[in-house]
Amino acid sequence: MAENEKQLPATPKPDRAPLAVGQRGVEFHSVDEMFRFAEAVIQSGFAPKGFDKPQAVMIAMQMGAELGLAPMQSLQSIAVINGRPAIWGDGALAVVQASDAYEYHREFVEGEADNMAGVCAIKRRGSAEHVVRFSVAKARKAGLWGKAGPWTQYPERMLQMRARGFALRDQFADVLRGMKTAEEAMDYPEPEKIDDGPY
């Protein structure tokens, strides 16, 4: 070989079986496969903020799988807030809409200023339409109205998302497995650590 020629490295041979890929992407058949995919997600830079360990990515994918979400949908929809999983409002609606029990829903903001309220009307098959209103007065009572962040920047959207979260959980708790929306969970104060004493 001439001095100015470079030798290409040998193509590495995989030491594990390749991951199966179906019509909707990667299909897991073992915890090891999930872990390998979780490592790839982190290395790719596509992991959402806070998901900096493969174990966290795996748990988010598992939580999403229990709701019927694909792996990457899970990572976009599941959040960990104060150490507990929650689902973003748009993800929660998508999960409910995919259920055979879902019939329809309507969302809007009514009123103005102090009389404004977010409204979500939802219908589950075999049940009457369920309507939830989350008003400025309720937001004030909960200490949310005027709070720095989304409640100040997007107040109408936050009223709508709170009404949606309550309506979805009221009528589709079985579909959502009891998970709160991330928008709601973010507004709860972080639980204080309880001192168990010297025992």
Short mmCIF file of N, CA, C and O in Angstrom, two decimals, residues 21-109:
data_model
loop_
_atom_site.label_atom_id
_atom_site.label_comp_id
_atom_site.label_asym_id
_atom_site.label_seq_id
_atom_site.Cartn_x
_atom_site.Cartn_y
_atom_site.Cartn_z
N VAL A 21 -38.22 -3.94 12.59
CA VAL A 21 -38.89 -2.71 12.15
C VAL A 21 -40.14 -3.11 11.37
O VAL A 21 -40.07 -3.90 10.43
N GLY A 22 -41.29 -2.59 11.79
CA GLY A 22 -42.55 -2.87 11.13
C GLY A 22 -43.05 -1.64 10.40
O GLY A 22 -42.30 -0.68 10.17
N GLN A 23 -44.33 -1.63 10.06
CA GLN A 23 -44.91 -0.51 9.32
C GLN A 23 -44.90 0.79 10.12
O GLN A 23 -44.85 1.87 9.54
N ARG A 24 -44.94 0.69 11.45
CA ARG A 24 -44.96 1.89 12.29
C ARG A 24 -43.62 2.13 12.98
O ARG A 24 -43.54 2.82 13.97
N GLY A 25 -42.56 1.52 12.45
CA GLY A 25 -41.24 1.76 13.03
C GLY A 25 -40.76 0.58 13.86
O GLY A 25 -41.13 -0.56 13.62
N VAL A 26 -39.92 0.88 14.85
CA VAL A 26 -39.28 -0.15 15.66
C VAL A 26 -40.30 -0.94 16.45
O VAL A 26 -41.27 -0.38 16.99
N GLU A 27 -40.09 -2.24 16.53
CA GLU A 27 -40.94 -3.13 17.32
C GLU A 27 -40.07 -3.83 18.35
O GLU A 27 -39.09 -4.48 17.98
N PHE A 28 -40.41 -3.67 19.62
CA PHE A 28 -39.61 -4.26 20.69
C PHE A 28 -40.13 -5.65 21.05
O PHE A 28 -41.33 -5.88 21.13
N HIS A 29 -39.18 -6.55 21.29
CA HIS A 29 -39.53 -7.90 21.72
C HIS A 29 -38.85 -8.28 23.03
O HIS A 29 -39.00 -9.40 23.50
N SER A 30 -38.10 -7.32 23.60
CA SER A 30 -37.44 -7.58 24.87
C SER A 30 -37.05 -6.25 25.52
O SER A 30 -37.01 -5.20 24.86
N VAL A 31 -36.77 -6.30 26.82
CA VAL A 31 -36.31 -5.12 27.54
C VAL A 31 -34.97 -4.66 26.98
O VAL A 31 -34.69 -3.46 26.88
N ASP A 32 -34.13 -5.61 26.59
CA ASP A 32 -32.83 -5.26 26.01
C ASP A 32 -32.99 -4.43 24.75
O ASP A 32 -32.27 -3.45 24.54
N GLU A 33 -33.97 -4.79 23.92
CA GLU A 33 -34.20 -4.02 22.70
C GLU A 33 -34.67 -2.61 23.02
O GLU A 33 -34.26 -1.64 22.38
N MET A 34 -35.55 -2.47 24.01
CA MET A 34 -36.00 -1.14 24.43
C MET A 34 -34.82 -0.30 24.92
O MET A 34 -34.70 0.89 24.60
N PHE A 35 -33.95 -0.94 25.70
CA PHE A 35 -32.80 -0.22 26.25
C PHE A 35 -31.86 0.25 25.14
O PHE A 35 -31.39 1.38 25.15
N ARG A 36 -31.63 -0.62 24.16
CA ARG A 36 -30.76 -0.25 23.05
C ARG A 36 -31.35 0.93 22.27
O ARG A 36 -30.64 1.86 21.87
N PHE A 37 -32.66 0.90 22.06
CA PHE A 37 -33.31 2.00 21.35
C PHE A 37 -33.24 3.28 22.18
O PHE A 37 -33.00 4.36 21.65
N ALA A 38 -33.45 3.16 23.50
CA ALA A 38 -33.37 4.32 24.39
C ALA A 38 -31.99 4.96 24.33
O ALA A 38 -31.86 6.19 24.30
N GLU A 39 -30.95 4.14 24.30
CA GLU A 39 -29.59 4.67 24.16
C GLU A 39 -29.43 5.42 22.85
O GLU A 39 -28.81 6.50 22.82
N ALA A 40 -30.00 4.89 21.77
CA ALA A 40 -29.91 5.55 20.47
C ALA A 40 -30.63 6.89 20.48
O ALA A 40 -30.16 7.87 19.90
N VAL A 41 -31.78 6.95 21.15
CA VAL A 41 -32.53 8.20 21.23
C VAL A 41 -31.70 9.27 21.93
O VAL A 41 -31.61 10.42 21.47
N ILE A 42 -31.07 8.91 23.03
CA ILE A 42 -30.25 9.88 23.78
C ILE A 42 -29.06 10.32 22.94
O ILE A 42 -28.76 11.52 22.85
N GLN A 43 -28.39 9.38 22.30
CA GLN A 43 -27.22 9.71 21.48
C GLN A 43 -27.60 10.58 20.28
O GLN A 43 -26.79 11.38 19.81
N SER A 44 -28.82 10.45 19.81
CA SER A 44 -29.26 11.22 18.64
C SER A 44 -29.56 12.67 18.98
O SER A 44 -29.62 13.52 18.10
N GLY A 45 -29.77 12.96 20.27
CA GLY A 45 -30.15 14.31 20.67
C GLY A 45 -31.64 14.57 20.58
O GLY A 45 -32.11 15.69 20.79
N PHE A 46 -32.45 13.54 20.28
CA PHE A 46 -33.90 13.69 20.14
C PHE A 46 -34.65 13.50 21.45
O PHE A 46 -35.86 13.64 21.49
N ALA A 47 -33.93 13.14 22.51
CA ALA A 47 -34.61 12.92 23.79
C ALA A 47 -35.08 14.26 24.35
O ALA A 47 -34.32 15.24 24.36
N PRO A 48 -36.32 14.35 24.82
CA PRO A 48 -36.80 15.60 25.42
C PRO A 48 -35.99 15.96 26.67
O PRO A 48 -35.34 15.11 27.27
N LYS A 49 -36.04 17.21 27.04
CA LYS A 49 -35.34 17.69 28.22
C LYS A 49 -35.76 16.86 29.44
O LYS A 49 -36.95 16.61 29.65
N GLY A 50 -34.80 16.45 30.22
CA GLY A 50 -35.09 15.66 31.41
C GLY A 50 -34.95 14.16 31.19
O GLY A 50 -34.84 13.39 32.14
N PHE A 51 -34.94 13.74 29.92
CA PHE A 51 -34.77 12.33 29.61
C PHE A 51 -33.31 12.10 29.19
O PHE A 51 -33.01 11.88 28.02
N ASP A 52 -32.42 12.18 30.17
CA ASP A 52 -31.00 12.10 29.86
C ASP A 52 -30.39 10.74 30.19
O ASP A 52 -29.20 10.54 30.05
N LYS A 53 -31.21 9.79 30.62
CA LYS A 53 -30.74 8.44 30.90
C LYS A 53 -31.61 7.44 30.13
O LYS A 53 -32.81 7.65 29.98
N PRO A 54 -31.00 6.36 29.66
CA PRO A 54 -31.80 5.36 28.93
C PRO A 54 -32.96 4.83 29.74
O PRO A 54 -34.03 4.56 29.20
N GLN A 55 -32.77 4.71 31.05
CA GLN A 55 -33.84 4.20 31.91
C GLN A 55 -35.06 5.12 31.87
O GLN A 55 -36.21 4.65 31.85
N ALA A 56 -34.82 6.44 31.87
CA ALA A 56 -35.93 7.40 31.82
C ALA A 56 -36.66 7.30 30.49
O ALA A 56 -37.90 7.34 30.44
N VAL A 57 -35.90 7.16 29.40
CA VAL A 57 -36.52 7.03 28.08
C VAL A 57 -37.35 5.74 28.02
O VAL A 57 -38.47 5.73 27.50
N MET A 58 -36.81 4.67 28.58
CA MET A 58 -37.53 3.39 28.59
C MET A 58 -38.85 3.48 29.33
O MET A 58 -39.88 3.00 28.86
N ILE A 59 -38.82 4.10 30.51
CA ILE A 59 -40.04 4.21 31.32
C ILE A 59 -41.08 5.06 30.58
O ILE A 59 -42.28 4.74 30.58
N ALA A 60 -40.64 6.15 29.94
CA ALA A 60 -41.57 6.99 29.18
C ALA A 60 -42.19 6.18 28.03
O ALA A 60 -43.40 6.27 27.78
N MET A 61 -41.37 5.38 27.36
CA MET A 61 -41.90 4.56 26.26
C MET A 61 -42.87 3.52 26.79
O MET A 61 -43.89 3.22 26.15
N GLN A 62 -42.58 2.96 27.96
CA GLN A 62 -43.48 1.96 28.54
C GLN A 62 -44.80 2.60 28.95
O GLN A 62 -45.88 2.05 28.70
N MET A 63 -44.73 3.78 29.59
CA MET A 63 -45.96 4.48 29.98
C MET A 63 -46.80 4.77 28.73
O MET A 63 -48.01 4.59 28.73
N GLY A 64 -46.14 5.22 27.67
CA GLY A 64 -46.86 5.51 26.44
C GLY A 64 -47.46 4.27 25.82
O GLY A 64 -48.58 4.29 25.32
N ALA A 65 -46.69 3.16 25.86
CA ALA A 65 -47.19 1.90 25.29
C ALA A 65 -48.46 1.45 25.99
O ALA A 65 -49.38 0.92 25.36
N GLU A 66 -48.53 1.66 27.31
CA GLU A 66 -49.73 1.29 28.06
C GLU A 66 -50.94 2.13 27.65
O GLU A 66 -52.08 1.73 27.86
N LEU A 67 -50.67 3.30 27.06
CA LEU A 67 -51.75 4.17 26.56
C LEU A 67 -52.00 3.98 25.07
O LEU A 67 -52.86 4.64 24.50
N GLY A 68 -51.21 3.11 24.43
CA GLY A 68 -51.39 2.85 23.00
C GLY A 68 -50.53 3.71 22.10
O GLY A 68 -50.78 3.78 20.89
N LEU A 69 -49.49 4.36 22.65
CA LEU A 69 -48.64 5.23 21.85
C LEU A 69 -47.40 4.48 21.36
O LEU A 69 -46.86 3.63 22.07
N ALA A 70 -46.93 4.85 20.17
CA ALA A 70 -45.68 4.31 19.64
C ALA A 70 -44.51 4.93 20.42
O ALA A 70 -44.69 5.94 21.10
N PRO A 71 -43.31 4.34 20.33
CA PRO A 71 -42.17 4.82 21.13
C PRO A 71 -41.89 6.32 21.02
O PRO A 71 -41.77 7.01 22.04
N MET A 72 -41.77 6.84 19.81
CA MET A 72 -41.45 8.27 19.67
C MET A 72 -42.64 9.16 20.05
O MET A 72 -42.46 10.26 20.57
N GLN A 73 -43.86 8.67 19.82
CA GLN A 73 -45.04 9.41 20.29
C GLN A 73 -45.01 9.52 21.80
O GLN A 73 -45.36 10.55 22.38
N SER A 74 -44.59 8.45 22.45
CA SER A 74 -44.50 8.43 23.91
C SER A 74 -43.55 9.50 24.41
O SER A 74 -43.85 10.22 25.36
N LEU A 75 -42.39 9.61 23.77
CA LEU A 75 -41.40 10.59 24.21
C LEU A 75 -41.88 12.02 24.00
O LEU A 75 -41.48 12.93 24.73
N GLN A 76 -42.74 12.23 23.00
CA GLN A 76 -43.29 13.57 22.77
C GLN A 76 -44.49 13.87 23.67
O GLN A 76 -44.82 15.03 23.88
N SER A 77 -45.11 12.82 24.21
CA SER A 77 -46.37 13.01 24.95
C SER A 77 -46.24 12.85 26.46
O SER A 77 -47.07 13.37 27.20
N ILE A 78 -45.24 12.10 26.92
CA ILE A 78 -45.09 11.83 28.34
C ILE A 78 -44.10 12.81 28.96
O ILE A 78 -43.04 13.07 28.40
N ALA A 79 -44.45 13.35 30.11
CA ALA A 79 -43.57 14.25 30.87
C ALA A 79 -43.45 13.71 32.29
O ALA A 79 -44.37 13.05 32.78
N VAL A 80 -42.34 13.99 32.93
CA VAL A 80 -42.18 13.63 34.33
C VAL A 80 -42.17 14.93 35.12
O VAL A 80 -41.29 15.77 34.93
N ILE A 81 -43.16 15.10 35.98
CA ILE A 81 -43.30 16.33 36.76
C ILE A 81 -43.39 15.97 38.23
O ILE A 81 -44.25 15.19 38.63
N ASN A 82 -42.48 16.54 39.01
CA ASN A 82 -42.39 16.21 40.44
C ASN A 82 -42.29 14.71 40.66
O ASN A 82 -42.89 14.16 41.58
N GLY A 83 -41.54 14.05 39.78
CA GLY A 83 -41.29 12.63 39.95
C GLY A 83 -42.42 11.71 39.53
O GLY A 83 -42.34 10.50 39.73
N ARG A 84 -43.45 12.28 38.90
CA ARG A 84 -44.59 11.44 38.47
C ARG A 84 -44.87 11.65 37.00
O ARG A 84 -44.75 12.76 36.49
N PRO A 85 -45.27 10.59 36.29
CA PRO A 85 -45.56 10.75 34.86
C PRO A 85 -46.88 11.49 34.63
O PRO A 85 -47.83 11.36 35.41
N ALA A 86 -46.89 12.28 33.59
CA ALA A 86 -48.11 12.99 33.17
C ALA A 86 -48.09 12.98 31.64
O ALA A 86 -47.09 12.63 31.02
N ILE A 87 -49.21 13.35 31.05
CA ILE A 87 -49.30 13.36 29.59
C ILE A 87 -49.72 14.75 29.13
O ILE A 87 -50.62 15.37 29.71
N TRP A 88 -49.03 15.27 28.12
CA TRP A 88 -49.38 16.58 27.58
C TRP A 88 -50.81 16.55 27.04
O TRP A 88 -51.28 15.52 26.56
N GLY A 89 -51.49 17.68 27.14
CA GLY A 89 -52.91 17.76 26.78
C GLY A 89 -53.24 17.29 25.38
O GLY A 89 -54.25 16.62 25.16
N ASP A 90 -52.38 17.61 24.41
CA ASP A 90 -52.65 17.16 23.04
C ASP A 90 -52.48 15.65 22.93
O ASP A 90 -53.20 14.98 22.18
N GLY A 91 -51.51 15.09 23.67
CA GLY A 91 -51.33 13.64 23.68
C GLY A 91 -52.51 12.94 24.33
O GLY A 91 -52.96 11.90 23.86
N ALA A 92 -53.02 13.52 25.43
CA ALA A 92 -54.17 12.93 26.11
C ALA A 92 -55.38 12.90 25.19
O ALA A 92 -56.10 11.90 25.12
N LEU A 93 -55.59 13.98 24.45
CA LEU A 93 -56.72 14.02 23.52
C LEU A 93 -56.54 12.98 22.42
O LEU A 93 -57.50 12.29 22.04
N ALA A 94 -55.32 12.83 21.92
CA ALA A 94 -55.05 11.84 20.87
C ALA A 94 -55.34 10.42 21.36
O ALA A 94 -55.92 9.61 20.63
N VAL A 95 -54.95 10.13 22.60
CA VAL A 95 -55.20 8.81 23.17
C VAL A 95 -56.70 8.55 23.29
O VAL A 95 -57.20 7.48 22.93
N VAL A 96 -57.43 9.55 23.75
CA VAL A 96 -58.88 9.40 23.91
C VAL A 96 -59.55 9.26 22.54
O VAL A 96 -60.44 8.43 22.35
N GLN A 97 -59.13 10.07 21.57
CA GLN A 97 -59.75 10.00 20.25
C GLN A 97 -59.52 8.65 19.57
O GLN A 97 -60.31 8.24 18.72
N ALA A 98 -58.45 7.97 19.95
CA ALA A 98 -58.16 6.65 19.37
C ALA A 98 -59.00 5.54 20.01
O ALA A 98 -59.04 4.42 19.50
N SER A 99 -59.70 5.86 21.09
CA SER A 99 -60.51 4.87 21.79
C SER A 99 -61.84 4.64 21.07
O SER A 99 -62.45 5.58 20.55
N ASP A 100 -62.30 3.40 21.06
CA ASP A 100 -63.61 3.08 20.47
C ASP A 100 -64.75 3.75 21.24
O ASP A 100 -65.84 3.93 20.70
N ALA A 101 -64.48 4.13 22.49
CA ALA A 101 -65.52 4.75 23.31
C ALA A 101 -65.73 6.23 22.99
O ALA A 101 -66.76 6.81 23.33
N TYR A 102 -64.77 6.84 22.32
CA TYR A 102 -64.86 8.27 21.99
C TYR A 102 -65.88 8.49 20.88
O TYR A 102 -65.86 7.79 19.87
N GLU A 103 -66.76 9.48 21.08
CA GLU A 103 -67.73 9.82 20.05
C GLU A 103 -67.41 11.18 19.43
O GLU A 103 -67.26 11.30 18.22
N TYR A 104 -67.30 12.23 20.27
CA TYR A 104 -66.92 13.55 19.76
C TYR A 104 -66.54 14.44 20.94
O TYR A 104 -66.77 14.10 22.11
N HIS A 105 -65.97 15.58 20.60
CA HIS A 105 -65.74 16.61 21.61
C HIS A 105 -65.73 17.98 20.92
O HIS A 105 -65.50 18.09 19.72
N ARG A 106 -66.01 19.00 21.71
CA ARG A 106 -65.96 20.38 21.24
C ARG A 106 -65.21 21.19 22.29
O ARG A 106 -65.39 20.96 23.48
N GLU A 107 -64.40 22.15 21.84
CA GLU A 107 -63.67 23.02 22.77
C GLU A 107 -63.75 24.45 22.29
O GLU A 107 -63.68 24.71 21.09
N PHE A 108 -63.88 25.37 23.24
CA PHE A 108 -63.89 26.78 22.90
C PHE A 108 -63.70 27.60 24.16
O PHE A 108 -63.75 27.07 25.29
N VAL A 109 -63.44 28.89 23.96
CA VAL A 109 -63.33 29.83 25.08
C VAL A 109 -64.51 30.77 24.96
O VAL A 109 -64.77 31.32 23.89
#
